[in-house]
Amino acid sequence: MEVWPGDAYPLGATYDGNGTNFALYSEVADSVTLCLFDEDGNEEQIRLSEVDGYVWHCYLPQVMPGQKYGFRVDGPNDPENGNRCNPNKLLLDPYAKAVAGEIDWDQALFGYNFGDENSRNDEDSAPHMMMGVVINPFFDWDGDRKPKTPYHQSVIYEAHVKGLTELHPDVPEEQRGTYAGVAHPSVIAHLQKLGITAIELMPVHQFVNDSTLQEKGLSNYWGYNTIGFFAPHNVYSATGDHGQQVQEFKAMVRALHLAGIEVILDVVYNHTAEGNHLGPTLSFRGIDNASYYRLVDDDKRYYMDYTGTGNSLNVGNPHSLQLIMDSLRYWVTEMHVDGFRFDLASTLAREFYDVDKLSTFFELVQQDPVVSQVKLIAEPWDIGPGGYQVGNFPPQWTEWNGKYRDTVRDFWRGEPSTLGEFASRITGSADLYESSARRPVASINFVTAHDGFTLQDLVSYNEKHNEANGEDNNDGESHNRSWNCGAEGPTDDPNVLSLRARQQRNFLATLLLSQGVPMIAHGDELGRTQQGNNNTYAQDSELSWINWDSMDAPLMEFTAAVNTLRAEHPTFRRRRFFDGRPVRRGEGEALPDIVWLTEDGTPMSPDDWDTPVSRSLGVFLNGQGIRGKDARGQRITDANFLLYFNAHDEAVKVTVPAKEYAPMWDVVIDTAGEYADADPVPADSQLSVAAKSMAVLRAHAEEEEHDHSVAASLAALAGSKAQQNPGTAE
């Protein structure tokens, strides 16, 4: 085969229309061999003679898209000093844009013989390995434009490619569980109906299915086990795994963008699928182990593990950092994604030992003209010392706010002494973000996510039920801050079912009307259950997939209606924190932008906040106090709102505040369903807020004809499921 010198940049396999350039970084290598494979598995080896700055490279004019390839790296093999080269192991290109096949966990994949970790295994691993695929980078984006939805207008929907689509009756069978399935018009229509602006996909980088799970008849469903940071996971492709998955992924992004929906990827740059010192040699370990991984300083045979997965990427090494930054840029520029959610992001801040928000990785992101301009969401914790870093990430980052989740769960299950923190969380968590010049949108608010109970299970189980995972129910979080509403699991008690339905509405309404960015876990709006399993990482089955045939249609309609209210009123999506200062606009008494109210309609005092038995709260939101301008430079104003939260087991009578707040009020949300078609409520009158319920009132505009439709539809939906199906378990 004709071999040209080629270039050291870009890394990976790059097809230019005439041939393909190959480039691989390895500082430790003595030699590097490029291996090309035909459809029958026959291997052709090309030894790379060109090397610049530790990058080995060549250009092959004959190589076209679809070509499968890998590398063999010869060099030192002394694990005690952190080197694990072995030319008998075929290695996946860290920059592979597509991957063909899967590994079969044969012993040949390992650098040692089973039972003797100090031995050396020289079996050829190629027959058992996945391989890189040269891709065609050209794609007709057909004028694709990124939605660029501002954070304060965003509603995120966390979803799993397979779980979202595998059972969808409108998606053709061959497209279920794939990128094409996510792009199906019926799936997109559902997202649009809910008012979703961004879909956050659980890991779609090429990942490895764990052998320990396969031995149990399970699989790595969640996908937090990455091996290829540039390649869309091949199993999620309806068009095959020979490079077509890239085109299919791009088509999905294009379709979602056309619908006004952004695509955010859940990415795992903190570790790889090669595991600890007993793991297989698949890629990084055999290419340049010490460059890519954090090793134990006084014994480099072992790996630093801040993730609980066996290893941690070495973000202190410039080439490892380059890999991460090149990957991020690739997904933005070539795949057109709109942002990233970083799994265990605190690990990326461990340049030396402690978590440091000023580490090199964050400095690189800050100055990068591409990556710094997309949505950056941190899961702000890892399992290492000092790993819980909620509120401590740099200014352009947002964070999964675990404190929001815990506080809202505690409030609605009736825990004492929660009012103060609950108030802080639903108004944007200023205590976490304001001091660092961040805004309410720094808080990604969520009640449930992939890790833990679904919303339905949160109100149906006190205890986890993870027996299906094969770990004797020892896995998963034991302290879920859940409440089963009086019966553990399925029941036909109509009172329990009614309460569970109301609690789900409480959580969703609270989430969508809190300041910050709401995130809904897929299927929560449909009443999805995992039968009490709060750790379905290994459950690639109907236990985890959305069952579209048994969805809770009233709950879906309720969710869509509340989200419409949020979208129509900037009061619920402020760009700045409340400051409590009076606002005067036109005639009338100046009122603060926010007032916390007691049950008698007067502002709360410090003593009111400290009452441990109190489980109800009222708040006035001043629509004149937004203090901002729209894109046209016009001052933003809105209607005034009252929100009442009652987590007591009994109804609470509240006095609507004096007429200076508003003379009359319309009930627009009542999660208990008691105010359908209610007449406007006058100031200084009493309103009964049902047990475990939430009510939202909007100032009545005299000059406009009162429209009962929103209130009536929400209230009617609130009680419908228990009334229609009193004998079914939710």
Coordinates of N, CA, C and O in Angstrom, one line a residue, residues 367-494:
Q367 N -11.3 30.1 28.1 CA -10.7 30.9 27.0 C -11.0 30.3 25.7 O -10.7 30.9 24.6
D368 N -11.6 29.1 25.6 CA -11.9 28.5 24.3 C -13.1 29.1 23.6 O -14.2 29.2 24.2
P369 N -12.9 29.6 22.4 CA -13.9 30.4 21.7 C -15.1 29.5 21.3 O -16.2 30.1 21.0
V370 N -15.0 28.2 21.3 CA -16.1 27.3 20.9 C -16.8 26.8 22.1 O -18.0 26.9 22.3
V371 N -16.0 26.1 23.0 CA -16.6 25.4 24.1 C -17.2 26.3 25.1 O -18.2 26.0 25.7
S372 N -16.6 27.5 25.3 CA -17.1 28.4 26.3 C -18.5 29.0 25.9 O -19.1 29.6 26.8
Q373 N -18.9 28.8 24.7 CA -20.1 29.5 24.2 C -21.3 28.5 24.3 O -22.4 28.9 23.9
V374 N -21.2 27.3 24.7 CA -22.3 26.4 24.8 C -22.7 26.2 26.2 O -22.0 26.6 27.1
K375 N -23.8 25.5 26.5 CA -24.2 25.2 27.8 C -23.3 24.2 28.5 O -23.0 23.1 28.0
L376 N -22.8 24.6 29.7 CA -21.9 23.8 30.4 C -22.5 23.5 31.8 O -22.7 24.4 32.6
I377 N -22.8 22.2 32.0 CA -23.6 21.8 33.2 C -22.7 20.8 34.0 O -22.3 19.8 33.5
A378 N -22.4 21.1 35.3 CA -21.6 20.2 36.1 C -22.5 19.4 37.0 O -23.4 19.9 37.6
E379 N -22.1 18.1 37.1 CA -22.5 17.3 38.2 C -21.5 17.6 39.3 O -20.4 17.0 39.2
P380 N -21.7 18.5 40.3 CA -20.7 19.0 41.1 C -20.2 18.2 42.2 O -20.1 18.7 43.4
W381 N -19.9 17.0 42.0 CA -19.4 16.1 43.1 C -18.7 14.9 42.4 O -18.8 14.6 41.3
D382 N -17.8 14.3 43.2 CA -17.3 13.0 43.0 C -17.1 12.3 44.3 O -17.6 12.8 45.3
I383 N -16.5 11.1 44.3 CA -16.4 10.4 45.6 C -15.1 10.7 46.4 O -14.9 10.1 47.5
G384 N -14.2 11.5 45.8 CA -13.0 11.8 46.5 C -13.2 12.8 47.6 O -14.2 13.4 47.8
P385 N -12.1 13.0 48.4 CA -12.2 14.0 49.5 C -12.5 15.4 49.0 O -12.0 15.9 48.1
G386 N -13.5 16.0 49.7 CA -13.9 17.4 49.3 C -14.6 17.4 48.0 O -14.7 18.5 47.3
G387 N -15.2 16.3 47.6 CA -15.8 16.2 46.2 C -17.1 16.9 46.0 O -17.5 17.2 44.9
Y388 N -17.8 17.2 47.1 CA -19.1 17.8 47.0 C -18.9 19.3 46.9 O -18.6 20.0 47.8
Q389 N -19.1 19.8 45.6 CA -18.8 21.2 45.3 C -19.9 22.0 44.8 O -19.8 22.9 43.9
V390 N -21.2 21.7 45.2 CA -22.3 22.5 44.8 C -22.1 23.9 45.1 O -21.8 24.3 46.3
G391 N -22.2 24.8 44.1 CA -22.1 26.2 44.3 C -20.7 26.8 44.1 O -20.5 28.0 44.1
N392 N -19.7 25.9 43.8 CA -18.3 26.3 43.7 C -17.7 26.3 42.3 O -16.5 26.4 42.2
F393 N -18.5 26.1 41.3 CA -18.0 26.0 40.0 C -17.8 27.5 39.4 O -18.5 28.4 39.9
P394 N -17.0 27.6 38.3 CA -16.8 29.0 37.8 C -18.0 29.6 37.2 O -19.0 28.9 37.0
P395 N -18.0 30.9 37.0 CA -19.2 31.7 36.7 C -19.9 31.3 35.4 O -21.2 31.3 35.4
Q396 N -19.3 30.8 34.4 CA -20.0 30.5 33.2 C -20.7 29.1 33.2 O -21.3 28.7 32.3
W397 N -20.4 28.4 34.4 CA -21.0 27.0 34.5 C -22.3 27.1 35.3 O -22.6 27.9 36.1
T398 N -23.2 26.1 34.9 CA -24.4 25.8 35.7 C -24.1 24.5 36.4 O -23.2 23.7 36.1
E399 N -25.0 24.2 37.4 CA -24.8 22.9 38.2 C -26.1 22.2 38.5 O -27.1 22.8 38.7
W400 N -26.0 20.9 38.4 CA -27.1 20.1 39.0 C -27.1 20.4 40.5 O -26.2 20.2 41.2
N401 N -28.3 21.0 40.9 CA -28.4 21.4 42.3 C -29.0 20.3 43.2 O -30.2 20.2 43.3
G402 N -28.1 19.5 43.8 CA -28.6 18.4 44.6 C -29.3 18.9 45.9 O -30.1 18.2 46.4
K403 N -28.9 20.1 46.3 CA -29.6 20.7 47.5 C -31.0 21.0 47.2 O -31.9 20.9 48.0
Y404 N -31.3 21.5 45.9 CA -32.7 21.7 45.5 C -33.5 20.4 45.6 O -34.6 20.4 46.2
R405 N -33.0 19.4 45.0 CA -33.7 18.0 45.0 C -34.0 17.6 46.5 O -35.1 17.3 46.8
D406 N -33.0 17.7 47.4 CA -33.2 17.2 48.7 C -34.2 18.0 49.5 O -35.1 17.5 50.2
T407 N -34.1 19.3 49.3 CA -35.0 20.2 50.1 C -36.4 20.1 49.6 O -37.3 20.0 50.5
V408 N -36.6 20.1 48.3 CA -38.0 20.0 47.8 C -38.6 18.6 48.2 O -39.8 18.6 48.6
R409 N -37.9 17.6 48.1 CA -38.4 16.3 48.6 C -38.8 16.3 50.1 O -39.8 15.8 50.5
D410 N -37.9 16.9 50.9 CA -38.2 16.9 52.3 C -39.4 17.8 52.6 O -40.2 17.4 53.5
F411 N -39.5 18.9 51.9 CA -40.7 19.8 52.2 C -42.0 19.0 51.9 O -42.9 19.0 52.8
W412 N -42.1 18.4 50.7 CA -43.4 17.8 50.4 C -43.7 16.5 51.1 O -44.8 16.1 51.1
R413 N -42.7 15.9 51.7 CA -43.0 14.7 52.5 C -43.3 15.1 53.9 O -43.5 14.2 54.8
G414 N -43.2 16.4 54.3 CA -43.6 16.9 55.5 C -42.6 16.9 56.6 O -42.9 16.9 57.8
E415 N -41.3 17.0 56.2 CA -40.2 17.1 57.2 C -40.3 18.5 57.9 O -40.6 19.5 57.3
P416 N -40.0 18.5 59.2 CA -40.0 19.8 60.0 C -38.8 20.7 59.6 O -37.8 20.2 59.1
S417 N -39.0 22.0 60.0 CA -37.9 23.0 59.9 C -37.3 23.0 58.5 O -36.1 23.1 58.3
T418 N -38.2 23.1 57.5 CA -37.7 23.1 56.1 C -38.0 24.4 55.4 O -37.6 24.6 54.2
L419 N -38.8 25.3 56.0 CA -39.3 26.5 55.3 C -38.2 27.4 54.7 O -38.3 27.8 53.6
G420 N -37.2 27.7 55.6 CA -36.2 28.6 55.1 C -35.4 28.1 53.9 O -35.2 28.9 53.0
E421 N -35.0 26.9 54.0 CA -34.2 26.4 52.9 C -35.1 26.1 51.7 O -34.6 26.4 50.5
F422 N -36.3 25.7 51.9 CA -37.2 25.6 50.7 C -37.4 26.9 50.0 O -37.4 27.0 48.8
A423 N -37.6 28.0 50.8 CA -37.7 29.3 50.2 C -36.5 29.7 49.4 O -36.6 30.3 48.3
S424 N -35.3 29.4 49.9 CA -34.1 29.7 49.2 C -34.0 28.9 47.9 O -33.6 29.4 46.8
R425 N -34.3 27.6 47.9 CA -34.2 26.8 46.7 C -35.2 27.2 45.6 O -34.8 27.2 44.5
I426 N -36.4 27.5 45.9 CA -37.4 27.8 44.9 C -37.2 29.2 44.3 O -37.8 29.5 43.3
T427 N -36.3 30.0 45.0 CA -36.0 31.3 44.4 C -34.7 31.4 43.8 O -34.1 32.5 43.6
G428 N -34.1 30.3 43.5 CA -32.8 30.3 42.7 C -31.6 30.0 43.5 O -30.5 30.0 42.9
S429 N -31.7 29.7 44.8 CA -30.5 29.3 45.6 C -29.4 30.4 45.6 O -28.2 30.2 45.3
A430 N -29.8 31.7 46.0 CA -28.9 32.8 46.0 C -27.7 32.5 47.0 O -26.6 33.0 46.8
D431 N -28.0 31.7 48.0 CA -27.0 31.4 49.0 C -25.8 30.6 48.4 O -24.7 30.7 48.9
L432 N -26.1 29.9 47.3 CA -25.0 29.2 46.6 C -24.4 29.9 45.5 O -23.2 29.7 45.3
Y433 N -25.1 30.8 44.8 CA -24.6 31.3 43.6 C -24.4 32.8 43.5 O -23.6 33.3 42.7
E434 N -25.1 33.6 44.3 CA -25.0 35.0 44.2 C -23.7 35.6 44.5 O -23.2 36.6 43.8
S435 N -22.9 35.1 45.5 CA -21.7 35.6 45.9 C -20.6 35.5 44.8 O -19.6 36.3 44.8
S436 N -20.8 34.6 43.9 CA -19.8 34.5 42.8 C -20.3 35.1 41.5 O -19.8 34.7 40.4
A437 N -21.2 36.1 41.6 CA -21.7 36.8 40.5 C -22.5 36.0 39.5 O -22.7 36.4 38.4
R438 N -22.9 34.8 40.0 CA -23.8 34.0 39.1 C -25.3 34.4 39.4 O -25.6 35.1 40.3
R439 N -26.1 33.9 38.5 CA -27.5 34.2 38.5 C -28.4 33.0 38.8 O -27.8 31.9 38.9
P440 N -29.7 33.2 38.9 CA -30.5 32.0 39.3 C -30.4 30.8 38.3 O -30.5 29.7 38.7
V441 N -30.1 31.1 37.0 CA -29.9 30.0 36.1 C -28.7 29.2 36.3 O -28.6 28.1 35.7
A442 N -27.8 29.5 37.2 CA -26.7 28.6 37.6 C -27.2 27.4 38.2 O -26.6 26.3 38.2
S443 N -28.5 27.4 38.7 CA -29.1 26.2 39.4 C -29.9 25.4 38.4 O -30.9 25.9 37.9
I444 N -29.4 24.2 38.1 CA -30.3 23.3 37.3 C -31.1 22.6 38.4 O -30.6 21.7 39.1
N445 N -32.4 22.9 38.4 CA -33.3 22.3 39.4 C -33.8 21.0 39.0 O -34.2 20.9 37.8
F446 N -33.8 20.0 39.9 CA -34.4 18.7 39.6 C -34.9 18.1 40.8 O -34.4 18.3 41.9
V447 N -35.9 17.3 40.7 CA -36.4 16.5 41.8 C -36.0 15.0 41.6 O -35.8 14.3 42.6
T448 N -36.0 14.6 40.4 CA -35.6 13.2 40.1 C -34.6 13.3 38.9 O -34.7 14.3 38.1
A449 N -33.8 12.3 38.7 CA -32.9 12.1 37.6 C -32.8 10.6 37.3 O -33.4 9.8 38.0
H450 N -31.9 10.3 36.4 CA -31.8 8.9 36.0 C -31.3 8.1 37.3 O -31.7 6.9 37.4
D451 N -30.5 8.7 38.1 CA -30.0 8.0 39.3 C -30.9 8.2 40.5 O -30.9 9.3 41.1
G452 N -31.7 7.2 40.8 CA -32.6 7.3 41.9 C -34.0 6.9 41.5 O -34.3 6.4 40.4
F453 N -35.0 7.2 42.3 CA -36.4 6.9 42.0 C -36.9 7.7 40.9 O -36.5 8.9 40.7
T454 N -37.9 7.2 40.1 CA -38.7 8.0 39.2 C -39.6 8.8 40.1 O -39.8 8.6 41.3
L455 N -40.3 9.8 39.5 CA -41.2 10.6 40.3 C -42.4 9.7 40.8 O -42.8 9.9 42.0
Q456 N -42.9 8.8 40.0 CA -43.9 7.9 40.4 C -43.5 7.1 41.6 O -44.2 6.9 42.6
D457 N -42.2 6.6 41.6 CA -41.7 5.8 42.7 C -41.4 6.6 43.9 O -41.4 6.1 45.0
L458 N -41.0 7.9 43.7 CA -40.7 8.7 44.8 C -41.9 8.9 45.8 O -41.7 9.1 47.0
V459 N -43.1 8.8 45.2 CA -44.3 8.9 46.0 C -45.0 7.6 46.3 O -46.1 7.5 46.8
S460 N -44.3 6.5 45.9 CA -44.9 5.1 46.1 C -44.1 4.2 46.9 O -44.6 3.1 47.2
Y461 N -42.9 4.6 47.2 CA -42.0 3.7 48.0 C -41.2 4.4 49.0 O -40.7 5.5 48.8
N462 N -41.1 3.8 50.2 CA -40.3 4.3 51.3 C -38.9 3.7 51.2 O -37.9 4.4 51.6
E463 N -38.8 2.5 50.6 CA -37.5 1.8 50.6 C -37.2 1.5 49.1 O -38.1 1.3 48.3
K464 N -35.9 1.3 48.8 CA -35.5 0.9 47.5 C -35.8 -0.6 47.3 O -35.8 -1.4 48.3
H465 N -36.0 -1.0 46.1 CA -36.3 -2.4 45.8 C -35.5 -2.8 44.6 O -36.0 -2.9 43.4
N466 N -34.2 -3.1 44.8 CA -33.2 -3.3 43.8 C -32.8 -4.7 43.6 O -31.7 -5.0 43.1
E467 N -33.7 -5.6 44.0 CA -33.3 -7.1 44.0 C -33.0 -7.5 42.5 O -32.1 -8.4 42.4
A468 N -33.6 -6.9 41.5 CA -33.3 -7.3 40.1 C -31.8 -7.1 39.7 O -31.4 -7.6 38.8
N469 N -31.1 -6.2 40.5 CA -29.7 -5.9 40.1 C -28.7 -7.0 40.6 O -27.6 -6.9 40.2
G470 N -29.2 -8.0 41.3 CA -28.3 -9.1 41.7 C -27.3 -8.7 42.8 O -26.3 -9.4 42.9
E471 N -27.6 -7.7 43.6 CA -26.6 -7.3 44.6 C -27.3 -7.4 46.0 O -26.9 -6.6 46.9
D472 N -28.3 -8.2 46.1 CA -29.0 -8.4 47.4 C -29.6 -7.1 47.9 O -29.6 -6.8 49.2
N473 N -29.9 -6.2 47.1 CA -30.5 -4.9 47.4 C -29.6 -4.0 48.2 O -30.0 -3.1 48.9
N474 N -28.3 -4.3 48.0 CA -27.3 -3.4 48.7 C -26.8 -2.3 47.9 O -26.1 -1.4 48.4
D475 N -27.1 -2.2 46.6 CA -26.7 -1.1 45.8 C -27.7 0.0 45.8 O -28.8 -0.2 46.3
G476 N -27.3 1.2 45.3 CA -28.2 2.3 45.3 C -28.3 3.0 46.6 O -28.0 2.5 47.7
E477 N -28.8 4.2 46.6 CA -29.0 5.1 47.7 C -30.1 4.6 48.7 O -31.2 4.2 48.2
S478 N -29.8 4.5 50.0 CA -30.8 4.1 50.9 C -31.6 5.2 51.5 O -32.7 5.0 52.0
H479 N -31.1 6.4 51.5 CA -31.8 7.6 52.0 C -32.3 8.4 50.9 O -31.7 9.3 50.3
N480 N -33.6 8.1 50.5 CA -34.1 8.6 49.3 C -35.0 9.8 49.5 O -35.5 10.5 48.6
R481 N -35.3 10.2 50.8 CA -36.2 11.3 51.1 C -37.6 11.1 50.4 O -38.1 12.1 49.8
S482 N -38.0 9.9 50.3 CA -39.3 9.5 49.6 C -40.3 9.3 50.7 O -40.1 9.1 51.9
W483 N -41.6 9.2 50.2 CA -42.7 8.9 51.0 C -43.7 8.1 50.2 O -44.1 8.6 49.1
N484 N -44.2 7.0 50.7 CA -45.1 6.1 49.8 C -46.5 6.5 50.0 O -47.4 5.8 49.4
C485 N -46.9 7.5 50.7 CA -48.2 8.0 50.9 C -49.2 7.0 51.5 O -50.4 7.1 51.4
G486 N -48.6 6.1 52.3 CA -49.4 5.2 53.1 C -49.4 3.7 52.7 O -50.0 2.9 53.4
A487 N -48.8 3.4 51.6 CA -48.7 2.0 51.2 C -47.5 1.8 50.4 O -47.1 2.6 49.5
E488 N -46.7 0.7 50.6 CA -45.5 0.5 49.9 C -45.8 -0.2 48.5 O -46.3 -1.3 48.5
G489 N -45.5 0.5 47.5 CA -45.7 0.0 46.1 C -47.1 0.0 45.7 O -47.9 0.8 46.1
P490 N -47.4 -0.9 44.7 CA -48.8 -0.9 44.1 C -49.9 -1.1 45.1 O -49.7 -1.8 46.1
T491 N -51.0 -0.4 44.9 CA -52.1 -0.5 45.8 C -53.4 -0.2 45.0 O -53.3 0.4 44.0
D492 N -54.5 -0.6 45.6 CA -55.8 -0.3 45.0 C -56.6 0.7 45.9 O -57.8 0.9 45.7
D493 N -55.9 1.2 46.9 CA -56.5 2.1 47.8 C -56.7 3.5 47.1 O -55.8 4.2 46.8
P494 N -58.0 3.9 46.9 CA -58.2 5.1 46.1 C -57.7 6.4 46.8 O -57.2 7.3 46.1

